[in-house]
Coordinates of N, CA and C and ligand atoms in Angstrom, one line a residue:
X1 N 0.8 -1.2 0.0 CA 0.0 0.0 0.0 C 0.9 1.3 0.0
X2 N 0.5 2.2 -0.8 CA 1.3 3.4 -0.9 C 1.0 4.4 0.2
X3 N 2.0 5.1 0.6 CA 1.8 6.1 1.7 C 1.1 7.3 1.1
X4 N 0.4 8.0 1.9 CA -0.4 9.2 1.5 C 0.4 10.2 0.7
X5 N 1.6 10.5 1.3 CA 2.5 11.5 0.7 C 2.8 11.1 -0.8
X6 N 3.0 9.8 -1.0 CA 3.4 9.2 -2.3 C 2.2 9.3 -3.2
X7 N 1.0 9.0 -2.7 CA -0.2 9.1 -3.5 C -0.4 10.5 -4.0
X8 N -0.2 11.5 -3.1 CA -0.4 12.9 -3.5 C 0.7 13.3 -4.6
X9 N 1.9 12.8 -4.4 CA 3.0 13.2 -5.4 C 2.7 12.5 -6.7
X10 N 2.2 11.3 -6.7 CA 1.9 10.6 -8.0 C 0.7 11.3 -8.7
X11 N -0.2 11.7 -7.9 CA -1.4 12.4 -8.5 C -1.0 13.7 -9.2
X12 N 0.0 14.4 -8.5 CA 0.5 15.7 -9.0 C 1.2 15.4 -10.3
X13 N 2.0 14.3 -10.4 CA 2.7 14.0 -11.6 C 1.7 13.6 -12.7
X14 N 0.7 12.9 -12.4 CA -0.3 12.6 -13.4 C -0.9 13.9 -14.0
X15 N -1.2 14.9 -13.1 CA -1.6 16.2 -13.6 C -0.6 16.9 -14.5
X16 N 0.7 16.8 -14.1 CA 1.7 17.4 -14.9 C 1.9 16.8 -16.3
X17 N 1.7 15.4 -16.3 CA 1.8 14.7 -17.6 C 0.6 15.2 -18.5
X18 N -0.5 15.3 -17.9 CA -1.7 15.7 -18.8 C -1.5 17.2 -19.2
X19 N -0.9 18.0 -18.4 CA -0.6 19.4 -18.8 C 0.4 19.3 -19.9
X20 N 1.4 18.5 -19.8 CA 2.4 18.3 -20.9 C 1.7 18.0 -22.3
X21 N 0.7 17.1 -22.2 CA 0.0 16.7 -23.4 C -0.8 18.0 -23.9
X22 N -1.4 18.7 -23.0 CA -2.2 19.9 -23.4 C -1.3 20.9 -24.0
X23 N -0.1 21.1 -23.4 CA 0.9 22.1 -23.9 C 1.3 21.8 -25.3
X24 N 1.6 20.5 -25.6 CA 2.1 20.1 -26.9 C 0.9 20.1 -27.9
X25 N -0.3 19.9 -27.5 CA -1.4 20.0 -28.4 C -1.6 21.4 -28.8
X26 N -1.4 22.3 -27.9 CA -1.5 23.8 -28.2 C -0.4 24.2 -29.2
X27 N 0.8 23.6 -29.0 CA 1.9 23.9 -29.9 C 1.6 23.3 -31.3
X28 N 1.0 22.2 -31.3 CA 0.7 21.5 -32.6 C -0.3 22.4 -33.3
X29 N -1.3 22.9 -32.6 CA -2.3 23.7 -33.2 C -1.7 25.0 -33.8
X30 N -0.8 25.6 -33.0 CA -0.1 26.8 -33.4 C 0.7 26.6 -34.7
X31 N 1.4 25.4 -34.8 CA 2.2 25.1 -36.0 C 1.3 24.9 -37.2
X32 N 0.1 24.2 -37.0 CA -0.8 24.0 -38.1 C -1.3 25.3 -38.6
X33 N -1.6 26.2 -37.7 CA -2.1 27.5 -38.1 C -1.1 28.3 -38.9
X34 N 0.2 28.0 -38.6 CA 1.3 28.7 -39.4 C 1.7 27.9 -40.7
X35 N 1.0 26.8 -40.9 CA 1.3 26.0 -42.1 C 2.6 25.2 -42.0
X36 N 3.1 25.0 -40.7 CA 4.2 24.1 -40.5 C 3.7 22.7 -40.2
X37 N 3.3 22.0 -41.2 CA 2.6 20.7 -41.0 C 3.5 19.7 -40.3
X38 N 4.8 19.7 -40.7 CA 5.8 18.7 -40.1 C 5.9 19.0 -38.6
X39 N 6.1 20.2 -38.2 CA 6.2 20.6 -36.8 C 4.9 20.2 -36.0
X40 N 3.8 20.5 -36.7 CA 2.5 20.2 -36.1 C 2.4 18.7 -35.8
X41 N 2.9 17.9 -36.8 CA 2.8 16.4 -36.6 C 3.7 16.0 -35.4
X42 N 4.9 16.6 -35.3 CA 5.8 16.2 -34.2 C 5.2 16.5 -32.9
X43 N 4.6 17.6 -32.8 CA 4.0 18.0 -31.5 C 2.7 17.2 -31.2
X44 N 2.0 16.8 -32.2 CA 0.8 16.0 -32.0 C 1.2 14.6 -31.6
X45 N 2.3 14.0 -32.1 CA 2.8 12.7 -31.7 C 3.2 12.8 -30.2
X46 N 3.9 13.9 -29.9 CA 4.4 14.2 -28.5 C 3.2 14.3 -27.6
X47 N 2.1 14.9 -28.0 CA 0.9 15.0 -27.2 C 0.4 13.5 -26.9
X48 N 0.4 12.7 -27.9 CA 0.0 11.3 -27.6 C 0.9 10.6 -26.6
X49 N 2.2 10.8 -26.7 CA 3.2 10.2 -25.8 C 2.9 10.7 -24.4
X50 N 2.6 12.0 -24.2 CA 2.3 12.5 -22.9 C 1.0 11.9 -22.3
X51 N 0.0 11.6 -23.1 CA -1.2 11.0 -22.6 C -0.8 9.6 -22.1
X52 N 0.1 8.9 -22.9 CA 0.6 7.6 -22.4 C 1.3 7.7 -21.1
X53 N 2.1 8.7 -20.9 CA 2.8 8.9 -19.6 C 1.8 9.1 -18.5
X54 N 0.8 9.9 -18.8 CA -0.3 10.2 -17.7 C -1.0 8.8 -17.4
X55 N -1.3 8.1 -18.4 CA -2.0 6.8 -18.2 C -1.1 5.8 -17.4
X56 N 0.2 5.9 -17.5 CA 1.1 5.0 -16.7 C 0.9 5.4 -15.3
X57 N 0.9 6.6 -14.9 CA 0.7 7.0 -13.5 C -0.7 6.6 -13.0
X58 N -1.7 6.8 -13.9 CA -3.1 6.5 -13.6 C -3.2 5.0 -13.2
X59 N -2.6 4.2 -14.2 CA -2.7 2.7 -14.0 C -1.9 2.2 -12.7
X60 N -0.8 2.9 -12.5 CA 0.0 2.5 -11.3 C -0.8 2.8 -10.0
X61 N -1.4 3.9 -10.0 CA -2.2 4.3 -8.8 C -3.4 3.3 -8.6
X62 N -4.0 2.9 -9.7 CA -5.2 2.0 -9.6 C -4.7 0.6 -9.2
X63 N -3.6 0.2 -9.8 CA -3.0 -1.1 -9.5 C -2.6 -1.2 -8.0
X64 N -2.2 -0.1 -7.4 CA -1.8 -0.1 -6.0 C -3.0 0.1 -5.1
X65 N -4.2 0.2 -5.7 CA -5.4 0.4 -4.9 C -5.4 1.8 -4.2
X66 N -4.8 2.7 -4.9 CA -4.7 4.1 -4.3 C -5.7 5.0 -5.0
X67 N -5.9 6.2 -4.4 CA -6.9 7.2 -4.8 C -6.3 7.9 -6.1
X68 N -7.2 8.0 -7.1 CA -6.8 8.9 -8.2 C -7.6 10.1 -8.1
X69 N -6.9 11.3 -8.0 CA -7.6 12.5 -7.9 C -7.2 13.4 -9.1
X70 N -8.2 13.6 -10.0 CA -7.9 14.4 -11.2 C -8.2 15.9 -10.9
X71 N -7.1 16.6 -10.9 CA -7.2 18.1 -10.6 C -7.4 18.9 -12.0
X72 N -7.7 20.1 -11.8 CA -7.9 21.0 -13.0 C -6.6 21.0 -13.8
X73 N -6.8 21.2 -15.1 CA -5.6 21.3 -16.0 C -5.4 22.8 -16.3
X74 N -4.2 23.2 -16.1 CA -3.9 24.6 -16.4 C -4.0 24.9 -17.9
X75 N -4.5 26.1 -18.2 CA -4.6 26.5 -19.6 C -3.2 26.8 -20.2
X76 N -2.8 26.1 -21.3 CA -1.5 26.4 -21.9 C -1.5 27.7 -22.6
X77 N -0.3 28.3 -22.9 CA -0.3 29.5 -23.7 C -0.8 29.3 -25.1
X78 N -1.1 30.4 -25.8 CA -1.7 30.4 -27.1 C -0.6 30.7 -28.2
X79 N 0.4 31.5 -27.7 CA 1.4 32.0 -28.6 C 2.8 31.4 -28.2
X80 N 3.5 31.0 -29.3 CA 4.8 30.4 -29.0 C 6.0 30.9 -29.7
X81 N 5.8 31.8 -30.6 CA 6.9 32.4 -31.4 C 7.4 31.4 -32.5
X82 N 8.6 31.6 -32.9 CA 9.2 30.8 -34.0 C 9.6 29.4 -33.5
X83 N 9.8 28.5 -34.5 CA 10.1 27.1 -34.1 C 11.3 27.0 -33.1
X84 N 12.3 27.7 -33.3 CA 13.5 27.6 -32.4 C 13.0 27.9 -30.9
X85 N 12.3 29.0 -30.8 CA 11.8 29.4 -29.5 C 10.9 28.4 -28.9
X86 N 10.0 27.7 -29.8 CA 9.1 26.7 -29.3 C 9.9 25.5 -28.8
X87 N 11.0 25.1 -29.5 CA 11.7 24.0 -29.0 C 12.6 24.3 -27.7
X88 N 12.9 25.6 -27.6 CA 13.6 26.0 -26.4 C 12.6 25.9 -25.2
X89 N 11.4 26.3 -25.5 CA 10.4 26.2 -24.4 C 10.1 24.7 -24.1
X90 N 10.1 23.9 -25.2 CA 9.8 22.5 -25.0 C 10.9 21.9 -24.1
X91 N 12.2 22.2 -24.4 CA 13.3 21.7 -23.6 C 13.1 22.1 -22.2
X92 N 12.8 23.4 -22.0 CA 12.7 24.0 -20.6 C 11.6 23.2 -19.9
X93 N 10.5 22.9 -20.6 CA 9.4 22.2 -19.9 C 9.9 20.8 -19.5
X94 N 10.6 20.1 -20.5 CA 11.0 18.8 -20.2 C 12.1 18.7 -19.0
X95 N 12.9 19.8 -18.9 CA 13.8 19.8 -17.8 C 13.1 20.0 -16.5
X96 N 12.0 20.7 -16.5 CA 11.1 20.8 -15.3 C 10.5 19.4 -15.0
X97 N 10.1 18.7 -16.0 CA 9.5 17.4 -15.8 C 10.6 16.4 -15.2
X98 N 11.8 16.5 -15.8 CA 12.9 15.7 -15.3 C 13.1 15.9 -13.8
X99 N 13.2 17.2 -13.4 CA 13.4 17.5 -12.0 C 12.2 16.9 -11.1
X100 N 11.0 17.0 -11.7 CA 9.9 16.6 -11.0 C 9.9 15.0 -10.8
X101 N 10.3 14.3 -11.8 CA 10.5 12.8 -11.7 C 11.6 12.5 -10.7
X102 N 12.7 13.2 -10.8 CA 13.8 13.0 -9.8 C 13.3 13.2 -8.4
X103 N 12.5 14.2 -8.2 CA 12.0 14.5 -6.8 C 11.1 13.3 -6.3
X104 N 10.3 12.8 -7.3 CA 9.5 11.7 -7.0 C 10.3 10.5 -6.6
X105 N 11.4 10.2 -7.3 CA 12.2 9.1 -7.1 C 12.9 9.3 -5.7
X106 N 13.3 10.5 -5.4 CA 14.0 10.8 -4.1 C 13.0 10.5 -3.0
X107 N 11.8 10.9 -3.2 CA 10.8 10.6 -2.1 C 10.6 9.1 -1.9
X108 N 10.5 8.4 -3.1 CA 10.3 6.9 -3.0 C 11.5 6.3 -2.3
X109 N 12.7 6.8 -2.5 CA 13.9 6.2 -1.8 C 13.8 6.5 -0.3
X110 N 13.5 7.7 0.0 CA 13.5 8.1 1.4 C 12.4 7.3 2.1
X111 N 11.3 7.1 1.5 CA 10.2 6.3 2.1 C 10.3 4.8 2.0
X112 N 11.5 4.4 1.4 CA 11.7 3.0 1.2 C 10.6 2.3 0.4
X113 N 10.1 3.0 -0.6 CA 9.0 2.5 -1.4 C 9.6 1.9 -2.7
X114 N 10.0 0.6 -2.6 CA 10.7 0.0 -3.6 C 9.9 -0.2 -4.9
X115 N 8.6 -0.5 -4.8 CA 7.8 -0.7 -6.0 C 7.7 0.6 -6.8
X116 N 7.5 1.8 -6.1 CA 7.5 3.0 -6.8 C 8.8 3.4 -7.4
X117 N 9.9 3.1 -6.7 CA 11.2 3.3 -7.3 C 11.4 2.6 -8.6
X118 N 11.0 1.4 -8.6 CA 11.2 0.6 -9.9 C 10.3 1.2 -10.9
X119 N 9.0 1.5 -10.6 CA 8.1 2.1 -11.5 C 8.7 3.3 -12.2
X120 N 9.4 4.1 -11.4 CA 9.9 5.4 -11.9 C 11.1 5.3 -12.8
X121 N 11.8 4.1 -12.8 CA 13.0 3.9 -13.6 C 12.7 4.2 -15.0
X122 N 11.6 3.8 -15.5 CA 11.2 4.0 -16.9 C 11.2 5.5 -17.3
X123 N 10.6 6.3 -16.4 CA 10.5 7.7 -16.6 C 11.9 8.4 -16.6
X124 N 12.8 7.9 -15.7 CA 14.1 8.5 -15.7 C 14.8 8.3 -17.1
X125 N 14.7 7.1 -17.6 CA 15.3 6.8 -19.0 C 14.5 7.7 -20.0
X126 N 13.2 7.7 -19.9 CA 12.4 8.4 -20.9 C 12.8 9.9 -21.0
X127 N 13.1 10.5 -19.8 CA 13.4 11.9 -19.8 C 14.8 12.2 -20.4
X128 N 15.7 11.3 -20.3 CA 17.0 11.4 -21.0 C 16.7 11.5 -22.5
X129 N 15.9 10.6 -23.0 CA 15.5 10.5 -24.4 C 14.8 11.8 -24.9
X130 N 13.9 12.3 -24.1 CA 13.1 13.4 -24.5 C 14.0 14.7 -24.6
X131 N 14.9 14.9 -23.6 CA 15.7 16.0 -23.6 C 16.7 15.9 -24.8
X132 N 17.2 14.7 -25.1 CA 18.1 14.5 -26.2 C 17.4 14.9 -27.5
X133 N 16.2 14.4 -27.7 CA 15.5 14.7 -28.9 C 15.3 16.2 -29.1
X134 N 14.9 16.9 -28.0 CA 14.8 18.4 -28.1 C 16.1 19.1 -28.4
X135 N 17.2 18.6 -27.8 CA 18.5 19.2 -28.1 C 18.9 19.0 -29.5
X136 N 18.6 17.9 -30.1 CA 18.9 17.6 -31.5 C 18.2 18.5 -32.4
X137 N 16.9 18.7 -32.1 CA 16.1 19.6 -33.0 C 16.5 21.0 -32.9
X138 N 16.9 21.4 -31.6 CA 17.3 22.8 -31.4 C 18.6 23.0 -32.2
X139 N 19.5 22.0 -32.2 CA 20.8 22.2 -33.0 C 20.5 22.3 -34.5
X140 N 19.5 21.6 -35.0 CA 19.2 21.6 -36.4 C 18.6 23.0 -36.7
X141 N 17.7 23.5 -35.8 CA 17.1 24.8 -36.1 C 18.1 25.9 -36.0
X142 N 19.1 25.8 -35.2 CA 20.2 26.8 -35.2 C 21.0 26.8 -36.5
X143 N 21.2 25.6 -37.0 CA 21.9 25.5 -38.3 C 21.1 26.1 -39.4
X144 N 19.8 25.9 -39.3 CA 18.9 26.4 -40.4 C 18.9 27.9 -40.3
X145 N 19.0 28.5 -39.1 CA 19.0 29.9 -38.9 C 17.8 30.6 -39.5
X146 N 18.1 31.7 -40.2 CA 17.0 32.5 -40.8 C 16.6 31.9 -42.2
X147 N 17.3 30.9 -42.6 CA 17.1 30.3 -43.9 C 15.7 29.6 -44.0
X148 N 14.8 30.1 -44.8 CA 13.5 29.5 -44.9 C 13.6 28.1 -45.5
X149 N 14.5 27.9 -46.4 CA 14.6 26.5 -47.0 C 15.1 25.5 -46.0
X150 N 16.0 26.0 -45.1 CA 16.5 25.1 -44.0 C 15.4 24.7 -43.1
X151 N 14.5 25.7 -42.8 CA 13.4 25.4 -41.9 C 12.4 24.4 -42.5
X152 N 12.2 24.5 -43.8 CA 11.3 23.5 -44.5 C 11.9 22.1 -44.5
X153 N 13.3 22.0 -44.5 CA 13.9 20.7 -44.5 C 13.6 20.1 -43.1
X154 N 13.8 20.9 -42.0 CA 13.5 20.4 -40.7 C 12.0 20.0 -40.6
X155 N 11.2 20.9 -41.1 CA 9.7 20.6 -41.1 C 9.4 19.3 -41.8
X156 N 10.0 19.0 -42.9 CA 9.7 17.8 -43.6 C 10.2 16.6 -42.8
X157 N 11.3 16.7 -42.2 CA 11.9 15.6 -41.3 C 11.0 15.3 -40.1
X158 N 10.5 16.4 -39.5 CA 9.6 16.2 -38.3 C 8.2 15.6 -38.7
X159 N 7.9 15.9 -40.0 CA 6.7 15.3 -40.5 C 6.7 13.8 -40.6
X160 N 7.9 13.2 -40.5 CA 8.0 11.8 -40.7 C 7.8 11.0 -39.3
X161 N 7.8 11.8 -38.2 CA 7.7 11.1 -36.9 C 6.4 10.4 -36.9
X162 N 6.5 9.1 -36.6 CA 5.3 8.3 -36.5 C 4.8 8.1 -35.1
X163 N 3.6 7.5 -35.0 CA 3.0 7.3 -33.6 C 3.6 6.1 -32.9
Ligands
LIG201 FE1 7.6 14.9 -21.9 O1 7.7 13.5 -20.7 FE2 6.1 13.3 -19.9 O2 5.8 15.0 -19.3

């Protein structure tokens, strides 16, 4: 059985994952509006991944017979600027999520909650991957610079990201 402190922290993370999904859906809509269909695709796939992350927390709480408490989801911004700025914001958000997962793991270790520690390992690895993907795209966008043709090459590459 999970301790109350842990149930609260896991529910908070569930909310943060849903917010991540919401944020990336808003970014996808913004890119579609600007005609950047490849970027829109990338963020839409990311939205789906975040829903999966949220569902992992949801299922873990259910499996442990713990309370699921769905809190309000914060409204994401509507304006994001140019693609480079968007990916810098994305990286910043993922760094925040990484810290949040690490805090959860620290709590699990302090509480000697071995099951939750093991459950969180997947997220620790996933965050390394997410930050690496964002850094890679940021590097490409920096190379493209102000060059519209370069931006379209990155857009077409991101359009290939599958579900
Ligand atoms: Fe983007 O990894 Fe979940 O939030």
